[in-house]
GROMACS .gro file of C-alpha atoms in nm:
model
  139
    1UNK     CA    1  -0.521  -0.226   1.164
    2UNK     CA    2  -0.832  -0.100   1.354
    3UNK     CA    3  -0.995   0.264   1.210
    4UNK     CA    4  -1.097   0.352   1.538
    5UNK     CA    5  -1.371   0.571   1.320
    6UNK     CA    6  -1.487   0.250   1.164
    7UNK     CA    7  -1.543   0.070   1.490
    8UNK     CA    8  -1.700   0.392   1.630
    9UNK     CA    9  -1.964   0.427   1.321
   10UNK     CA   10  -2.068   0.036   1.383
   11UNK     CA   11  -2.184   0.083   1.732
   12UNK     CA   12  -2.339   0.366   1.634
   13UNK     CA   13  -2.510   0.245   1.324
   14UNK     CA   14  -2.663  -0.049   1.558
   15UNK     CA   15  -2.702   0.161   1.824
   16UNK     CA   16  -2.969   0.368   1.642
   17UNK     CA   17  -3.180   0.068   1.504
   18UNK     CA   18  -3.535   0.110   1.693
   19UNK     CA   19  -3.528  -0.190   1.875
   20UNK     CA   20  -3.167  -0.146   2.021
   21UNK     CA   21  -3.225  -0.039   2.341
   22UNK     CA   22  -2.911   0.101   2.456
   23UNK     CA   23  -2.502   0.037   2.541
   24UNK     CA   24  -2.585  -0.250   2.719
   25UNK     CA   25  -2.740  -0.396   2.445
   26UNK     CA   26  -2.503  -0.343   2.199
   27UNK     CA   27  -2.224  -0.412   2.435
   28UNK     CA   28  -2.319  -0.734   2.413
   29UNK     CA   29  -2.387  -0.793   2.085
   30UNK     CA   30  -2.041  -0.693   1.977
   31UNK     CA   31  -1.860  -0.916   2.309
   32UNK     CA   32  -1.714  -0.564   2.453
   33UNK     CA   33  -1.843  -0.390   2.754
   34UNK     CA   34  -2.037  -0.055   2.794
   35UNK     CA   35  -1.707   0.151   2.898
   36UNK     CA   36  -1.546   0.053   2.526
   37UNK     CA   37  -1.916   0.171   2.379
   38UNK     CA   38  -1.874   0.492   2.513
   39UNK     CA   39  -1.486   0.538   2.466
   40UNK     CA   40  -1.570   0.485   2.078
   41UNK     CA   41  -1.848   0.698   2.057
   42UNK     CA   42  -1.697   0.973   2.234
   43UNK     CA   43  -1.394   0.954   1.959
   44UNK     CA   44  -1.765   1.030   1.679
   45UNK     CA   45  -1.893   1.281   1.907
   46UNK     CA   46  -1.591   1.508   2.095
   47UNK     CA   47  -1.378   1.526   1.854
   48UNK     CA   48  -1.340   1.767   1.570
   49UNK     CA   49  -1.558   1.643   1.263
   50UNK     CA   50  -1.321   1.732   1.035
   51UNK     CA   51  -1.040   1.509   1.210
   52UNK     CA   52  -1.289   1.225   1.189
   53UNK     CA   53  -1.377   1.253   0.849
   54UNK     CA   54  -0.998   1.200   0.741
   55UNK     CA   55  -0.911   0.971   0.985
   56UNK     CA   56  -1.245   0.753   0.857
   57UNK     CA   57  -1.141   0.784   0.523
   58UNK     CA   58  -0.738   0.819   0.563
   59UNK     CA   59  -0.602   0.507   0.343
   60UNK     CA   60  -0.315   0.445   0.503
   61UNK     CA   61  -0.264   0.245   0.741
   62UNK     CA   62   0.026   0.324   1.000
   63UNK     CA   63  -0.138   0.651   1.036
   64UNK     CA   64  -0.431   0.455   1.109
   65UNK     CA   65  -0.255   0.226   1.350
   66UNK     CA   66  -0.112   0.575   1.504
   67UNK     CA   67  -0.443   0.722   1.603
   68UNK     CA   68  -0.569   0.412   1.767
   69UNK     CA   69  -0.872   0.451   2.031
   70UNK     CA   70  -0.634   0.452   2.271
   71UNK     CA   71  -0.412   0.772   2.153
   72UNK     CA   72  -0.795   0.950   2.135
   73UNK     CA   73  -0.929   0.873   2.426
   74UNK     CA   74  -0.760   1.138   2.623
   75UNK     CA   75  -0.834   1.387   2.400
   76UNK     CA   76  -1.219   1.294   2.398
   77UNK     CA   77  -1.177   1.413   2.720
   78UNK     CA   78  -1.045   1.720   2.696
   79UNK     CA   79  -1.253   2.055   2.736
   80UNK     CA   80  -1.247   2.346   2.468
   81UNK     CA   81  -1.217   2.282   2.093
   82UNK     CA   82  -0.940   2.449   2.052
   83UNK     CA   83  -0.747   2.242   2.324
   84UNK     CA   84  -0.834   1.911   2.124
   85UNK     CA   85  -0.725   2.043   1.826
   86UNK     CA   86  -0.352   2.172   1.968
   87UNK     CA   87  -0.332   1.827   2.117
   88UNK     CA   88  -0.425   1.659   1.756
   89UNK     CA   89  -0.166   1.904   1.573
   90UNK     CA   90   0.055   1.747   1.837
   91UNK     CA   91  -0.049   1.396   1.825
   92UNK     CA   92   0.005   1.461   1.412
   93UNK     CA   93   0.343   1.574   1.460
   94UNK     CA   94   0.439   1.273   1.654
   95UNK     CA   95   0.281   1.050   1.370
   96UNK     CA   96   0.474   1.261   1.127
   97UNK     CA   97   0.749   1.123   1.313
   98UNK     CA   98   0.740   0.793   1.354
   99UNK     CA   99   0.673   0.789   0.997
  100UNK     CA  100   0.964   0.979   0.889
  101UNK     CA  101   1.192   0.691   1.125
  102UNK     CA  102   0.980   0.406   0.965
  103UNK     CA  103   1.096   0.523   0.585
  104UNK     CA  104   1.485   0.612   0.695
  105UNK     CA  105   1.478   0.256   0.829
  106UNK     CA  106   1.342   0.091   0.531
  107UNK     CA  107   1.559   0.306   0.292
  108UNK     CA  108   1.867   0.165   0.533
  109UNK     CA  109   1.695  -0.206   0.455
  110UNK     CA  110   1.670  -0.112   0.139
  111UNK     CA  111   2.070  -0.008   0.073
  112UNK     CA  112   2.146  -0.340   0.260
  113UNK     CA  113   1.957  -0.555   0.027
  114UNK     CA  114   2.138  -0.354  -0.243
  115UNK     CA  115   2.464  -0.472  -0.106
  116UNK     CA  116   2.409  -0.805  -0.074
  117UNK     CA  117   2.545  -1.040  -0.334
  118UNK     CA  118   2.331  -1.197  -0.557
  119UNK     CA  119   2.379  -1.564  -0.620
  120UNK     CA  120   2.572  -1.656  -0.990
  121UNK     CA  121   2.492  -1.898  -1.229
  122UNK     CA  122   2.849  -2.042  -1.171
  123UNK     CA  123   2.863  -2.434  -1.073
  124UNK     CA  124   3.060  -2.348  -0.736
  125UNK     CA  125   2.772  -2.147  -0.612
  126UNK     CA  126   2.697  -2.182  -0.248
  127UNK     CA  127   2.323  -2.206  -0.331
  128UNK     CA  128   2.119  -2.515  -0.421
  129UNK     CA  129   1.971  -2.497  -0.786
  130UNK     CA  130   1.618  -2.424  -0.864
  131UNK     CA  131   1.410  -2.706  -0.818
  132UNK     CA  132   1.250  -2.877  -1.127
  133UNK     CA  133   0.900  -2.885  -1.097
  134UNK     CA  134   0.731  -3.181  -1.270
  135UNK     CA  135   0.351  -3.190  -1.341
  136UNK     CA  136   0.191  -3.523  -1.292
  137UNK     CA  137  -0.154  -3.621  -1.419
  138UNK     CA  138  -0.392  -3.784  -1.250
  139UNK     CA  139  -0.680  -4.022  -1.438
   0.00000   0.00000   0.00000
C-alpha cells in the first residue's frame, strides 16, 4: 500500500536538494512525469496539515489504501479550507464504511471457518496423514 504522504515527502525532500533543479528533474529521476510531481505535492501543500500529519503517520493500512493520490487529488483542487475539509469528513465517512463491510465480512469468514469440520484422528479419515519428515545428513 502506497502513503500517498510518503511518496509526496520524497519528491519533496529531493526536490529541495540545491542542485535539483526542478519537476523535470526529479520527474525523471523517480521514472514518473511532471503532472504526477505536482499531483503529489499538491496533496503536502493544499490540503489541511493536520489531515496530512495522520494520514503520514496513520498505521493502518486499508485506510491508507483508502486515501490513495487518486481519492485526494480532487480535493487538492478544491477552493476554501473549509470546503476540503467537508469533503475529507466525507471521504472519512466513506472509509469508515468500507471498513465497517470489510470486518462484517471477515467475522462471516470467520463463523464459516468455525463451522467447518475439523479432520479426526480416526483411520477412515478423508484426509492424507501428516507427512514424516526425515532429516538427512550430508558429509
Amino acid at each position: 500500500m502506497v502513503n500517498a504522504v510518503k511518496v509526496a515527502r520524497k519528491y519533496q525532500t529531493f526536490l529541495e536538494r540545491p542542485e535539483v533543479l526542478g519537476y523535470q528533474q526529479a520527474a525523471k529521476k523517480f521514472g514518473v512525469s511532471k503532472p504526477v510531481i505536482s499531483t503529489y505535492l499538491a496533496i503536502l501543500n493544499r490540503l489541511p496539515t493536520s489531515f496530512v500529519e495522520w494520514l503520514e503517520n496513520c498505521p493502518d493500512k486499508l485506510v491508507v489504501a483508502f486515501f490513495s493520490e487518486r481519492r485526494l487529488r480532487p480535493v487538492t483542487r478544491i477552493e476554501g479550507d473549509q470546503e476540503k475539509v467537508n469533503v475529507l469528513r466525507a471521504l472519512l465517512n466513506q472509509c469508515l464504511g468500507e471498513l465497517e463491510e470489510e470486518n462484517q465480512a471477515l467475522e462471516r469468514l470467520r463463523a464459516l471457518l468455525e463451522t467447518e469440520v475439523t479432520p479426526s484422528d480416526s483411520e477412515d479419515s478423508s484426509f492424507p496423514p501428516p507427512r514424516a519428515f526425515r532429516a538427512i545428513q550430508l558429509d
